[in-house]
Amino acid sequence: MRKFIRQLSYIPKHQKISEKTMLTRIATTITIVLICLVSMSVTAYAHFSCNIASSLNTIKAATFEASIEINDSNGNSVTVDTTNPGIGSAELKGGEAYKITLKHSPSSTAKTGFVIITAENCNSSYHTQQLGKDGSGNTETISFSVEVNADTVISFSSNWGTSCYYDLYKKSGDKEPLYITQGEDIKISIDNIEEAKPIENSNTSSEVHTERLEQVTSSNLSSTDSSYTESAVSSELQTTNESATQEIQEVAETTSDTSSESSVATNTPTTEGIEQ
C-alpha cells in the first residue's frame, strides 16, 4: 500500500513529473474542496432550519413604576390621572399644602428607580430619592409635602436607574434644592405670565400735550415745595407752546413757499408767447 501511494504521489528530483502523479494530486485537491463545501452547506442548513422555543428565556427591558397618592390639607384624596403608563398628573390649588406618597410598584421589574416631578409654568424639575434599592438599604415608600403658589397641574414621571443628583447626595448629603428626600417640604414657584396690553397712542397733538401736562402736574404737585411745582408746570407749558408755535411756523413757511413757486410758474411767459 505504501509503495502504491508513493507511485501516485512521488515526484523525482531530476526528472519530469509523471502524468499519473499530476492527475492524482489534482483529484486529491478537488476531493478536499468538495468535502469542505459539503460540510459548510450541511452546517448552515442545520443552523437555519432548526427552531427551539423556550418560554423560560423571555428577554424584557427593565421597567419601573411608582404608585402615587396625594392628600390635601384636610386629608381628602386628590384624583391622579394615570392614563399613560409610568406618568401621573393631578391638579393642585395655589396656597394649599399637599402630602404626596410614592410607593415602589410590585409590577416594576427594575430594583431601583426615581420619580421626576414637574409642574406647568415652572421651569424647574425635581428628582426624588431612590425608590427600591438605595445603596445598602431598601426604600419602598417616600412621603413629602408640596405647596404651589398658584393653580397648576403637577406631573410625575417614573424612571428606572439612578438620578443625576444621586452621586452628589451620597457624597455630600441633601444639599441640592431640586432633590427630594423623605419628609421634605417642597415649595414650587409657578410663574404667572400676563400679556401686556398695548398702549393706544393719540393721533391729535393737543391730546398729547394735555396728557404730558397732566403727568407733569400730578408728579410735581406731590412735592412739598409749591414754588418748584409752579416753575415746573410753567416751564413745561412754555416748552409745549414753543414747540407748537415752531410747528405752525414751519407749516406756514412751507405753504408760502409752495404758493410763491406756483405764482412764479404762472406769471413766467413761455417762449412761444415771446415769439408771437
CSV table of C-alpha atoms in Angstrom, one decimal:
chain,number,residue,atom,x,y,z
A,1,MET,CA,0.0,0.0,0.0
A,2,ARG,CA,2.8,2.3,0.9
A,3,LYS,CA,4.5,1.5,-2.5
A,4,PHE,CA,1.3,2.2,-4.3
A,5,ILE,CA,0.8,5.6,-2.6
A,6,ARG,CA,4.4,6.5,-3.3
A,7,GLN,CA,4.0,5.8,-7.0
A,8,LEU,CA,1.0,8.0,-7.2
A,9,SER,CA,2.4,11.0,-5.4
A,10,TYR,CA,6.2,10.7,-5.8
A,11,ILE,CA,7.9,13.5,-7.8
A,12,PRO,CA,11.5,12.6,-8.9
A,13,LYS,CA,14.1,15.3,-8.2
A,14,HIS,CA,15.8,15.4,-11.6
A,15,GLN,CA,13.1,14.0,-13.8
A,16,LYS,CA,9.8,15.3,-15.1
A,17,ILE,CA,6.6,14.7,-13.1
A,18,SER,CA,4.6,11.8,-14.4
A,19,GLU,CA,1.0,12.2,-15.7
A,20,LYS,CA,-0.3,9.7,-13.1
A,21,THR,CA,1.2,11.8,-10.2
A,22,MET,CA,-0.3,15.0,-11.7
A,23,LEU,CA,-3.8,13.5,-12.0
A,24,THR,CA,-3.6,12.1,-8.5
A,25,ARG,CA,-2.7,15.5,-7.0
A,26,ILE,CA,-5.5,17.3,-8.9
A,27,ALA,CA,-8.1,14.7,-7.9
A,28,THR,CA,-7.0,14.9,-4.2
A,29,THR,CA,-7.3,18.7,-4.3
A,30,ILE,CA,-10.8,18.6,-5.9
A,31,THR,CA,-11.9,16.0,-3.4
A,32,ILE,CA,-10.8,18.0,-0.4
A,33,VAL,CA,-12.5,21.2,-1.7
A,34,LEU,CA,-15.8,19.3,-2.3
A,35,ILE,CA,-15.7,17.8,1.2
A,36,CYS,CA,-15.3,21.3,2.7
A,37,LEU,CA,-18.2,22.7,0.6
A,38,VAL,CA,-20.5,19.9,1.7
A,39,SER,CA,-19.6,20.3,5.3
A,40,MET,CA,-20.3,24.1,5.3
A,41,SER,CA,-23.6,23.6,3.4
A,42,VAL,CA,-24.8,21.0,5.8
A,43,THR,CA,-23.8,23.0,8.9
A,44,ALA,CA,-25.5,26.2,7.6
A,45,TYR,CA,-28.7,24.3,6.7
A,46,ALA,CA,-28.9,22.8,10.2
A,47,HIS,CA,-28.4,26.2,11.8
A,48,PHE,CA,-31.2,27.9,9.9
A,49,SER,CA,-33.7,25.1,9.8
A,50,CYS,CA,-33.6,24.1,13.5
A,51,ASN,CA,-36.1,26.1,15.7
A,52,ILE,CA,-36.1,25.9,19.5
A,53,ALA,CA,-38.7,27.7,21.6
A,54,SER,CA,-38.5,28.2,25.3
A,55,SER,CA,-40.9,30.2,27.5
A,56,LEU,CA,-38.3,30.4,30.3
A,57,ASN,CA,-35.9,32.6,28.3
A,58,THR,CA,-38.1,35.6,27.7
A,59,ILE,CA,-35.9,38.8,27.4
A,60,LYS,CA,-37.6,42.0,28.5
A,61,ALA,CA,-36.4,45.5,29.2
A,62,ALA,CA,-36.4,46.8,32.8
A,63,THR,CA,-39.5,48.8,33.8
A,64,PHE,CA,-40.1,51.0,36.9
A,65,GLU,CA,-43.4,52.4,38.1
A,66,ALA,CA,-44.3,54.2,41.2
A,67,SER,CA,-47.9,54.4,42.6
A,68,ILE,CA,-48.9,57.9,43.6
A,69,GLU,CA,-51.2,59.1,46.4
A,70,ILE,CA,-52.0,62.8,47.0
A,71,ASN,CA,-53.9,64.2,50.0
A,72,ASP,CA,-54.8,67.8,50.6
A,73,SER,CA,-54.5,69.7,54.0
A,74,ASN,CA,-57.9,68.3,55.1
A,75,GLY,CA,-56.9,64.7,54.3
A,76,ASN,CA,-59.0,64.4,51.3
A,77,SER,CA,-57.7,62.3,48.4
A,78,VAL,CA,-56.8,64.1,45.1
A,79,THR,CA,-57.5,62.4,41.8
A,80,VAL,CA,-54.4,61.3,40.0
A,81,ASP,CA,-54.6,60.7,36.2
A,82,THR,CA,-52.6,57.6,35.3
A,83,THR,CA,-53.8,57.1,31.8
A,84,ASN,CA,-50.3,57.0,30.4
A,85,PRO,CA,-48.1,54.1,31.9
A,86,GLY,CA,-45.4,55.5,34.2
A,87,ILE,CA,-46.8,59.0,34.1
A,88,GLY,CA,-49.3,60.6,36.5
A,89,SER,CA,-50.8,64.1,36.8
A,90,ALA,CA,-53.0,65.9,39.2
A,91,GLU,CA,-54.4,69.4,39.6
A,92,LEU,CA,-53.2,71.4,42.6
A,93,LYS,CA,-54.6,74.7,44.0
A,94,GLY,CA,-52.3,77.5,44.9
A,95,GLY,CA,-51.5,78.3,48.5
A,96,GLU,CA,-52.5,74.8,49.8
A,97,ALA,CA,-50.1,72.2,51.1
A,98,TYR,CA,-50.4,68.6,49.8
A,99,LYS,CA,-49.0,65.4,51.1
A,100,ILE,CA,-47.6,63.1,48.4
A,101,THR,CA,-46.7,59.5,48.9
A,102,LEU,CA,-44.8,57.5,46.3
A,103,LYS,CA,-44.6,53.7,46.5
A,104,HIS,CA,-42.5,51.2,44.6
A,105,SER,CA,-45.0,49.3,42.5
A,106,PRO,CA,-44.8,45.5,42.6
A,107,SER,CA,-45.2,45.4,38.8
A,108,SER,CA,-41.7,47.0,38.4
A,109,THR,CA,-39.0,44.7,37.1
A,110,ALA,CA,-36.2,47.2,38.0
A,111,LYS,CA,-34.9,47.0,41.5
A,112,THR,CA,-34.4,50.8,41.9
A,113,GLY,CA,-35.7,54.0,40.3
A,114,PHE,CA,-36.8,57.5,41.0
A,115,VAL,CA,-39.6,60.0,40.0
A,116,ILE,CA,-39.2,63.3,38.2
A,117,ILE,CA,-41.8,65.9,39.3
A,118,THR,CA,-42.6,68.9,37.1
A,119,ALA,CA,-45.4,71.5,37.0
A,120,GLU,CA,-47.0,73.7,34.4
A,121,ASN,CA,-45.4,77.2,34.1
A,122,CYS,CA,-42.5,76.0,36.2
A,123,ASN,CA,-39.0,75.8,34.7
A,124,SER,CA,-37.6,73.5,37.4
A,125,SER,CA,-37.8,69.7,37.6
A,126,TYR,CA,-37.5,67.9,40.9
A,127,HIS,CA,-35.9,64.4,41.4
A,128,THR,CA,-36.9,62.1,44.3
A,129,GLN,CA,-34.5,59.9,46.2
A,130,GLN,CA,-34.3,56.3,45.1
A,131,LEU,CA,-37.3,54.0,45.4
A,132,GLY,CA,-36.4,50.4,45.9
A,133,LYS,CA,-32.8,49.5,46.4
A,134,ASP,CA,-30.9,52.5,47.8
A,135,GLY,CA,-27.3,51.7,48.5
A,136,SER,CA,-27.1,49.0,51.2
A,137,GLY,CA,-30.7,49.7,52.2
A,138,ASN,CA,-34.2,49.5,50.6
A,139,THR,CA,-36.7,52.3,50.4
A,140,GLU,CA,-40.2,51.2,49.4
A,141,THR,CA,-42.1,54.4,50.3
A,142,ILE,CA,-41.3,58.2,50.1
A,143,SER,CA,-43.6,60.8,51.7
A,144,PHE,CA,-43.2,64.6,51.4
A,145,SER,CA,-45.3,67.8,51.2
A,146,VAL,CA,-45.7,70.1,48.2
A,147,GLU,CA,-47.1,73.6,48.1
A,148,VAL,CA,-47.6,75.7,45.0
A,149,ASN,CA,-48.2,79.5,44.9
A,150,ALA,CA,-50.8,79.3,42.1
A,151,ASP,CA,-53.1,76.7,40.5
A,152,THR,CA,-51.2,74.3,38.3
A,153,VAL,CA,-51.0,70.7,37.1
A,154,ILE,CA,-48.3,68.6,38.6
A,155,SER,CA,-46.8,65.6,36.7
A,156,PHE,CA,-44.9,62.5,38.0
A,157,SER,CA,-42.7,60.6,35.6
A,158,SER,CA,-41.2,57.2,36.8
A,159,ASN,CA,-37.7,56.4,35.7
A,160,TRP,CA,-35.6,53.3,36.4
A,161,GLY,CA,-31.9,53.6,37.4
A,162,THR,CA,-30.4,56.4,39.5
A,163,SER,CA,-30.9,60.2,39.4
A,164,CYS,CA,-28.3,62.7,38.2
A,165,TYR,CA,-28.2,64.1,41.7
A,166,TYR,CA,-27.7,60.7,43.4
A,167,ASP,CA,-23.9,60.7,43.5
A,168,LEU,CA,-23.8,64.2,45.0
A,169,TYR,CA,-26.4,63.1,47.5
A,170,LYS,CA,-24.4,60.1,48.6
A,171,LYS,CA,-21.2,62.2,48.9
A,172,SER,CA,-22.4,65.5,50.4
A,173,GLY,CA,-25.9,64.8,51.7
A,174,ASP,CA,-29.1,66.6,50.7
A,175,LYS,CA,-27.7,69.9,49.6
A,176,GLU,CA,-29.4,70.1,46.2
A,177,PRO,CA,-32.8,72.0,46.4
A,178,LEU,CA,-34.1,70.1,43.4
A,179,TYR,CA,-33.5,66.7,45.2
A,180,ILE,CA,-36.5,65.5,47.3
A,181,THR,CA,-35.8,63.2,50.3
A,182,GLN,CA,-38.0,61.6,52.9
A,183,GLY,CA,-40.2,64.0,54.8
A,184,GLU,CA,-39.0,67.2,53.0
A,185,ASP,CA,-41.2,70.2,52.4
A,186,ILE,CA,-41.2,71.5,48.8
A,187,LYS,CA,-42.4,74.9,47.6
A,188,ILE,CA,-42.9,75.1,43.9
A,189,SER,CA,-43.0,78.6,42.4
A,190,ILE,CA,-45.4,79.0,39.4
A,191,ASP,CA,-44.7,81.8,37.0
A,192,ASN,CA,-47.9,83.6,36.0
A,193,ILE,CA,-47.2,85.4,32.7
A,194,GLU,CA,-49.7,88.1,31.9
A,195,GLU,CA,-49.9,89.5,28.4
A,196,ALA,CA,-49.1,93.2,28.3
A,197,LYS,CA,-51.9,95.4,26.9
A,198,PRO,CA,-50.9,97.7,24.1
A,199,ILE,CA,-50.9,101.4,24.9
A,200,GLU,CA,-53.1,103.4,22.5
A,201,ASN,CA,-51.3,106.4,21.1
A,202,SER,CA,-53.3,109.6,20.4
A,203,ASN,CA,-53.3,111.0,16.9
A,204,THR,CA,-54.0,114.6,18.0
A,205,SER,CA,-51.1,116.7,19.1
A,206,SER,CA,-53.3,118.6,21.5
A,207,GLU,CA,-54.2,115.5,23.4
A,208,VAL,CA,-50.5,114.6,23.6
A,209,HIS,CA,-49.7,118.0,25.1
A,210,THR,CA,-52.6,117.8,27.5
A,211,GLU,CA,-51.5,114.3,28.7
A,212,ARG,CA,-48.0,115.5,29.2
A,213,LEU,CA,-49.2,118.5,31.2
A,214,GLU,CA,-51.4,116.3,33.4
A,215,GLN,CA,-48.4,113.9,34.1
A,216,VAL,CA,-46.1,116.8,34.9
A,217,THR,CA,-48.7,118.5,37.1
A,218,SER,CA,-49.6,115.3,39.0
A,219,SER,CA,-46.0,114.4,39.6
A,220,ASN,CA,-44.9,117.9,40.6
A,221,LEU,CA,-47.9,118.5,42.9
A,222,SER,CA,-46.8,115.6,45.1
A,223,SER,CA,-43.8,117.7,46.1
A,224,THR,CA,-44.0,119.9,49.2
A,225,ASP,CA,-42.3,122.9,47.5
A,226,SER,CA,-45.1,124.9,45.8
A,227,SER,CA,-42.7,127.3,44.1
A,228,TYR,CA,-40.9,124.3,42.5
A,229,THR,CA,-44.3,123.0,41.3
A,230,GLU,CA,-45.3,126.3,39.7
A,231,SER,CA,-42.0,126.7,38.0
A,232,ALA,CA,-42.0,123.1,36.7
A,233,VAL,CA,-45.6,123.5,35.3
A,234,SER,CA,-44.8,126.9,33.7
A,235,SER,CA,-41.6,125.6,32.1
A,236,GLU,CA,-43.4,122.6,30.7
A,237,LEU,CA,-46.2,124.9,29.4
A,238,GLN,CA,-43.6,127.2,27.8
A,239,THR,CA,-41.8,124.3,26.2
A,240,THR,CA,-45.0,122.9,24.8
A,241,ASN,CA,-46.2,126.3,23.5
A,242,GLU,CA,-42.8,126.9,21.8
A,243,SER,CA,-42.9,123.5,20.1
A,244,ALA,CA,-46.4,124.1,18.9
A,245,THR,CA,-45.5,127.6,17.6
A,246,GLN,CA,-42.5,126.3,15.8
A,247,GLU,CA,-44.6,123.6,14.1
A,248,ILE,CA,-47.1,126.2,13.0
A,249,GLN,CA,-44.3,128.4,11.6
A,250,GLU,CA,-42.8,125.5,9.7
A,251,VAL,CA,-46.2,124.7,8.1
A,252,ALA,CA,-46.8,128.4,7.2
A,253,GLU,CA,-43.4,128.7,5.6
A,254,THR,CA,-43.9,125.5,3.6
A,255,THR,CA,-47.3,126.8,2.4
A,256,SER,CA,-45.9,130.2,1.5
A,257,ASP,CA,-43.0,128.7,-0.5
A,258,THR,CA,-45.4,126.4,-2.4
A,259,SER,CA,-47.7,129.3,-3.3
A,260,SER,CA,-44.8,131.5,-4.4
A,261,GLU,CA,-43.5,128.8,-6.7
A,262,SER,CA,-46.9,128.3,-8.2
A,263,SER,CA,-47.3,132.0,-8.8
A,264,VAL,CA,-43.9,132.3,-10.5
A,265,ALA,CA,-44.7,129.4,-12.7
A,266,THR,CA,-48.0,131.0,-13.7
A,267,ASN,CA,-46.6,134.5,-14.5
A,268,THR,CA,-43.5,133.5,-16.4
A,269,PRO,CA,-44.1,133.9,-20.1
A,270,THR,CA,-43.2,131.0,-22.4
A,271,THR,CA,-41.0,131.1,-25.4
A,272,GLU,CA,-44.0,130.7,-27.7
A,273,GLY,CA,-45.6,133.8,-26.3
A,274,ILE,CA,-42.5,136.0,-26.8
A,275,GLU,CA,-42.2,134.8,-30.4
A,276,GLN,CA,-45.8,135.8,-31.1
